CSV table of C-alpha atoms in Angstrom, one decimal:
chain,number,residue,atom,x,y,z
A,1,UNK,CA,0.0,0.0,0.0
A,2,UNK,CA,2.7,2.5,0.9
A,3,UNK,CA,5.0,1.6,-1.7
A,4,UNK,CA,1.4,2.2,-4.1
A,5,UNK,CA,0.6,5.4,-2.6
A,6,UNK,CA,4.2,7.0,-2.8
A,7,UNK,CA,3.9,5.4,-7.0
A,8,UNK,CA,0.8,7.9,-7.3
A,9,UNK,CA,1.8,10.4,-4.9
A,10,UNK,CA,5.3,10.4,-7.5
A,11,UNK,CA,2.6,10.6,-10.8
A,12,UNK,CA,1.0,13.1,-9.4
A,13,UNK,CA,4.0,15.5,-8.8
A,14,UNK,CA,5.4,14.9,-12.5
A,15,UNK,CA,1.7,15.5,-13.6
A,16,UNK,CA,1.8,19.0,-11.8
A,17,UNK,CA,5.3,19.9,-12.9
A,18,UNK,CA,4.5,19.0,-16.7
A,19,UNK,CA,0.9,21.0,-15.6
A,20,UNK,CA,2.9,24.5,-14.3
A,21,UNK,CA,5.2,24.0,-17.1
A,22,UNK,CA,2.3,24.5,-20.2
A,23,UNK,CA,0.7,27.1,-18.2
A,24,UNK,CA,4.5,29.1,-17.8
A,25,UNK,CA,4.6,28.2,-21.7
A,26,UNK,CA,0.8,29.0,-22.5
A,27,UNK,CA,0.9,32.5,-20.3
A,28,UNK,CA,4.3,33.4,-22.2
A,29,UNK,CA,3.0,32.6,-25.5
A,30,UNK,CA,-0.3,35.1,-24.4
A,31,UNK,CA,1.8,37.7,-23.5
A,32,UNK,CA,4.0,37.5,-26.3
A,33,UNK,CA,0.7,37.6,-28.8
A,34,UNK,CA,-0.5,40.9,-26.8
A,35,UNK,CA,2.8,42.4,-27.1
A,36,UNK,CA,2.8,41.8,-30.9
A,37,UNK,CA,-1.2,42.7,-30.7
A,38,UNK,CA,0.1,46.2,-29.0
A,39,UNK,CA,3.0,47.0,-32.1
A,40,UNK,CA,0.7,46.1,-34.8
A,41,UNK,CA,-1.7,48.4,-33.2
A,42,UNK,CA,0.6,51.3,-32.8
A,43,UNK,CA,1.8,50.4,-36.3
A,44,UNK,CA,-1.5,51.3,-37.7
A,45,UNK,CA,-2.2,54.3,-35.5
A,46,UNK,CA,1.1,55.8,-36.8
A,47,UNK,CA,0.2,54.7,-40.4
A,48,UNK,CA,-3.5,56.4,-39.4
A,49,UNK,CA,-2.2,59.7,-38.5
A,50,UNK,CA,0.4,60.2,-41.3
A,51,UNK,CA,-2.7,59.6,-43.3
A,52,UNK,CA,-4.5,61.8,-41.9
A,53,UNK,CA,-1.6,64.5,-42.3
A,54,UNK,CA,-1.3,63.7,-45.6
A,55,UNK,CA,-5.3,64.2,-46.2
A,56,UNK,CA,-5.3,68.2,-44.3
A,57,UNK,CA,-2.2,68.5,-46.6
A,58,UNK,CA,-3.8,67.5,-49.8
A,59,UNK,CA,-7.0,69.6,-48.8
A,60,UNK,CA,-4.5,72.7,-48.5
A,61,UNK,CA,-3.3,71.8,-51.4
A,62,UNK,CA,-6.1,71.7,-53.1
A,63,UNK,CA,-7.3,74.7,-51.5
A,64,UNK,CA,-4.6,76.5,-52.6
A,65,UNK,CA,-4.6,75.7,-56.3
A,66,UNK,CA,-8.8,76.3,-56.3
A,67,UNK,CA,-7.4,80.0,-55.0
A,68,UNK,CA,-4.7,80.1,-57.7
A,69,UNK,CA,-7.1,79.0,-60.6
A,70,UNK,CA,-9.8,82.1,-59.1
A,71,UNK,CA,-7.4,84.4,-59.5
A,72,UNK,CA,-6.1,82.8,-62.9
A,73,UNK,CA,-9.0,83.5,-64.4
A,74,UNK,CA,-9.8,86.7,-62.6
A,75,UNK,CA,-6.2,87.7,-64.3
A,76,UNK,CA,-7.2,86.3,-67.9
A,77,UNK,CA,-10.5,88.1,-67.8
A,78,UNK,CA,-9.2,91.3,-66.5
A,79,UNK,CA,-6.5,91.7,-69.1
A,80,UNK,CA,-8.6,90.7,-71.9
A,81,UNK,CA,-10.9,93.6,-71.0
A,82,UNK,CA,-8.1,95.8,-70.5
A,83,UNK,CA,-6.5,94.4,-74.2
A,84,UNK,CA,-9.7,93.7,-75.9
A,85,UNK,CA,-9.3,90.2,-76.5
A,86,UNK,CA,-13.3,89.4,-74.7
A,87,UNK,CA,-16.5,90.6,-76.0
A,88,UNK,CA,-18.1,92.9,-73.0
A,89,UNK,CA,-21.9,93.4,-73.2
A,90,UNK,CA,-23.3,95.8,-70.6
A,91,UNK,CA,-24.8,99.1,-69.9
A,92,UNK,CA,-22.9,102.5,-71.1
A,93,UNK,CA,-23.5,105.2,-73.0
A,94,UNK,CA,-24.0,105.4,-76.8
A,95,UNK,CA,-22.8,108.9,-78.4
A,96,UNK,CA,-23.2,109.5,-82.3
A,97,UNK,CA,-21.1,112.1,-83.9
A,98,UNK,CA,-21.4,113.3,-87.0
A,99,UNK,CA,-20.5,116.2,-89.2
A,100,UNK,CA,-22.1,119.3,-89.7
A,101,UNK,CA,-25.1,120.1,-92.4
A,102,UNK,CA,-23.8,121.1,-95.4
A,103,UNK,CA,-20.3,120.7,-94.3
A,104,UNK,CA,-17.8,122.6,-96.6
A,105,UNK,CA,-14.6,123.0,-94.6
A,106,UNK,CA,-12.5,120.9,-92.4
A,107,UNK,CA,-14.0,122.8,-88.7
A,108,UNK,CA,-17.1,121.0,-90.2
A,109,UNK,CA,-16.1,117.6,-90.1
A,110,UNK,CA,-15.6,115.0,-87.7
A,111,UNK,CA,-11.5,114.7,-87.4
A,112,UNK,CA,-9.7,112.1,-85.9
A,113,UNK,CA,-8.5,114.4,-83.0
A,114,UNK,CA,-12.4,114.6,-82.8
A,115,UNK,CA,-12.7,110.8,-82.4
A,116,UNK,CA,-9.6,110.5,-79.8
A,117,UNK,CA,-11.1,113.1,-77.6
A,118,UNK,CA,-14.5,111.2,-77.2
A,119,UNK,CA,-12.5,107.7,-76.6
A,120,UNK,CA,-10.2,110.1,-74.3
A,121,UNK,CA,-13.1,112.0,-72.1
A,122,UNK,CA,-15.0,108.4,-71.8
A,123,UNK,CA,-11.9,106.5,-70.7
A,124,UNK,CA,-11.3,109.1,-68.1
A,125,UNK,CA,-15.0,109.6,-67.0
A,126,UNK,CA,-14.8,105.4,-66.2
A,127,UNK,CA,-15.4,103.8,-69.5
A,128,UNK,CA,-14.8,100.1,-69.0
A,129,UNK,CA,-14.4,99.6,-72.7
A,130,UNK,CA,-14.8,101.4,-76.1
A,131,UNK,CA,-16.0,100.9,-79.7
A,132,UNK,CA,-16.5,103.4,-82.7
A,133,UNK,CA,-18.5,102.0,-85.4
A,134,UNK,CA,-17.9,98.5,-84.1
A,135,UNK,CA,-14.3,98.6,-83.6
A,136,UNK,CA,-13.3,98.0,-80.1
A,137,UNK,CA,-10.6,100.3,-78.8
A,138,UNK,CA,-7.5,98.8,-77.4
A,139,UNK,CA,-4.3,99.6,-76.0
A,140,UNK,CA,-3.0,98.9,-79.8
A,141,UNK,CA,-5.2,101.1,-81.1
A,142,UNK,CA,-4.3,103.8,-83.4
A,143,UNK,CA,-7.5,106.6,-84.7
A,144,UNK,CA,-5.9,108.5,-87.2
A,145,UNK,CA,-6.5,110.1,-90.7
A,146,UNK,CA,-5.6,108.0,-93.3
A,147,UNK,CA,-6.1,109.6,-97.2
A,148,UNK,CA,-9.9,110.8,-96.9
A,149,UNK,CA,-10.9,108.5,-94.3
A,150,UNK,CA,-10.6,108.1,-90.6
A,151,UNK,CA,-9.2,104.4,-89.7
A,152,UNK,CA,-9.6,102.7,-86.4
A,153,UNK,CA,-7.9,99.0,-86.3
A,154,UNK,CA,-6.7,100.2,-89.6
A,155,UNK,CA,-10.2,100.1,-90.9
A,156,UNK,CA,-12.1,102.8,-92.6
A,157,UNK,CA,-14.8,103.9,-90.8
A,158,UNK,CA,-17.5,106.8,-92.6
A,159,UNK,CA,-19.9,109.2,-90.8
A,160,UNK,CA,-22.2,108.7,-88.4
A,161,UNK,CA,-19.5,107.5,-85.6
A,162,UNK,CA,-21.3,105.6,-83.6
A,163,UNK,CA,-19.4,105.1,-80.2
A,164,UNK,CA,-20.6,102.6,-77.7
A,165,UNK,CA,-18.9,103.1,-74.2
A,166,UNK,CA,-20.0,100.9,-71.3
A,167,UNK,CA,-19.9,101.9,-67.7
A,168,UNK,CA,-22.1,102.9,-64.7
A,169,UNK,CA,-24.8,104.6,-66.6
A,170,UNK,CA,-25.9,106.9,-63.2
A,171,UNK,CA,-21.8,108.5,-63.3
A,172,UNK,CA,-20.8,108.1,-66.9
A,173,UNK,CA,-22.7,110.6,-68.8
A,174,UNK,CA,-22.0,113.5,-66.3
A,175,UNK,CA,-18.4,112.6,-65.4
A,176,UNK,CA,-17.7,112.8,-69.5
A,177,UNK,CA,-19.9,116.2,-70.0
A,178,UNK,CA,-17.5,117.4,-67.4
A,179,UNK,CA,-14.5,116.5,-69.0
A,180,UNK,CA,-12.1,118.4,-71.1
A,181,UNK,CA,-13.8,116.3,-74.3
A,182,UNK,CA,-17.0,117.0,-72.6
A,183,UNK,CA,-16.4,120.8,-73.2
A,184,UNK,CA,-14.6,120.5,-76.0
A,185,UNK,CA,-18.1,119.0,-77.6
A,186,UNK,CA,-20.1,121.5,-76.6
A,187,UNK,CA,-18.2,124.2,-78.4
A,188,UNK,CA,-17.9,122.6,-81.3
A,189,UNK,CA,-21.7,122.2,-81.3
A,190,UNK,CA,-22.4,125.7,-80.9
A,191,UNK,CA,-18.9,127.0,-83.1
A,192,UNK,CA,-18.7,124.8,-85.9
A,193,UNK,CA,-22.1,122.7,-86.4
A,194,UNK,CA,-20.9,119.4,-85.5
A,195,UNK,CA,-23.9,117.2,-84.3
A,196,UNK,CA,-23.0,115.3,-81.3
A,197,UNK,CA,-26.2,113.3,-79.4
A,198,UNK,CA,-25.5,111.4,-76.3
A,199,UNK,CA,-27.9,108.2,-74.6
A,200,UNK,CA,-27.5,106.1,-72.1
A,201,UNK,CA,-28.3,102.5,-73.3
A,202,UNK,CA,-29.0,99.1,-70.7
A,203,UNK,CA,-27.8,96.9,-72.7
A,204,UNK,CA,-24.6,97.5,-75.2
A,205,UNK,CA,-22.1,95.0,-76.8
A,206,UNK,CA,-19.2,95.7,-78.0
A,207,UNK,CA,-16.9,92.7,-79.7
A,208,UNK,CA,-13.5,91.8,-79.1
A,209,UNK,CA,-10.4,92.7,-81.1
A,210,UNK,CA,-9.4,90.7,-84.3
A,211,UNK,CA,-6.1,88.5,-83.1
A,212,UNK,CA,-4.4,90.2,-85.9
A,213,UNK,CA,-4.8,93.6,-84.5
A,214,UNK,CA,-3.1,92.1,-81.4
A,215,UNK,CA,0.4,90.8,-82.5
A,216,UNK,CA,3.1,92.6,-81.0
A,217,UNK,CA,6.3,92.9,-84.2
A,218,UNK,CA,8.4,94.6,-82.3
A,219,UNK,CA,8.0,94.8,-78.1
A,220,UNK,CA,9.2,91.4,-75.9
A,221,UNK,CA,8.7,91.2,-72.9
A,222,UNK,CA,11.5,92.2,-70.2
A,223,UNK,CA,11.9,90.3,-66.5
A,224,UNK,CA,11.0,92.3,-63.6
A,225,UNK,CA,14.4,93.0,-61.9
A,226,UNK,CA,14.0,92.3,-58.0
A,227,UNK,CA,14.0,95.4,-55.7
């Protein structure tokens, strides 16, 4: 019975060691999965938040060039109004000059310096932009006499000159009376005969510049030196 007793007693120790033993292993192999478990985790909260930097930066970004591409086109349409290159349809004045009745001598006629004065007086009364007879003024230009003809673009125009200007139709008209071309009108209404009529018009178009009246022969451009 003894010698029994101390076999099982024996078992049982070498069953409990074995026992302790898969448990050391078991807890080990748990801790070891959570500490993996943790740097995966961290792995993917770093990977998170570099994302999510990289999303604030590529809405900045994208910010940024929406801005850029406003003020792009804010740029484009601004110097094509300035140069002539868009069509502008708006509310302005519409002036018709013409030459006297019965005209015999040059006072009588409508000149070229005539013509420049109106564009002149109108720019400086807050014209946005300018036609005479359907050729839209530019910074190109030129309203001379040419032979027995007055040219604008180079094209011949004839009598009536019709001149469409566009602008705030409640300052335009009284800003350009005022003016030196305003006055300068005026007398040669009452001097010389020449028929001048002034309206303001809601709705006016005047087209763009041909591209051929545009082409720059002999300026280039120059950098900007840096102050």
């Amino acid at each position: 019975v003894f010698i029994l007793f101390g076999a099982l007693v024996a078992t049982a120790g070498v069953q409990t060691s074995r026992s302790a033993g898969v448990e050391a292993d078991s807890h080990e192999n748990l801790v070891g999965q959570v500490n993996a478990g943790d740097a995966v985790l961290e792995a993917i909260r770093d990977d998170l938040t570099t994302l999510r930097a990289e999303v604030i930066s590529a809405r900045f970004d994208n910010r940024t060039a929406r801005t850029a591409e406003a003020r792009a086109d804010a740029d484009v349409t601004r110097m094509g109004t300035e140069l002539g290159t868009i069509a502008l349809s708006g509310p302005g004045l519409r002036i018709v000059a013409n030459d006297a009745v019965d005209a015999n001598e040059d006072a009588e006629y409508v000149l070229d310096k005539d013509l420049r004065n109106i564009v002149t007086g109108l720019w400086e009364a807050g014209a946005e932009a300018i036609s005479i007879n359907g050729e839209r003024i530019s910074s190109l230009t030129a309203i001379r006499f040419a032979g027995c003809c007055i040219t604008v673009n180079y094209e011949k125009l004839a009598p009536p000159y019709v001149v469409f200007a566009i602008g705030d139709p409640d300052t335009l008209p009284a800003r350009f009376v005022e003016s030196t071309a305003g006055t300068y009108w005026l007398n040669a209404q009452e001097t010389f005969g020449l028929r001048f009529e002034m309206d303001v018009d809601d709705s006016l178009t005047i087209p763009a510049v041909s591209p051929d009246r545009l082409q720059l022969r002999n300026a280039t451009s120059k950098p900007v030196e840096a102050q």
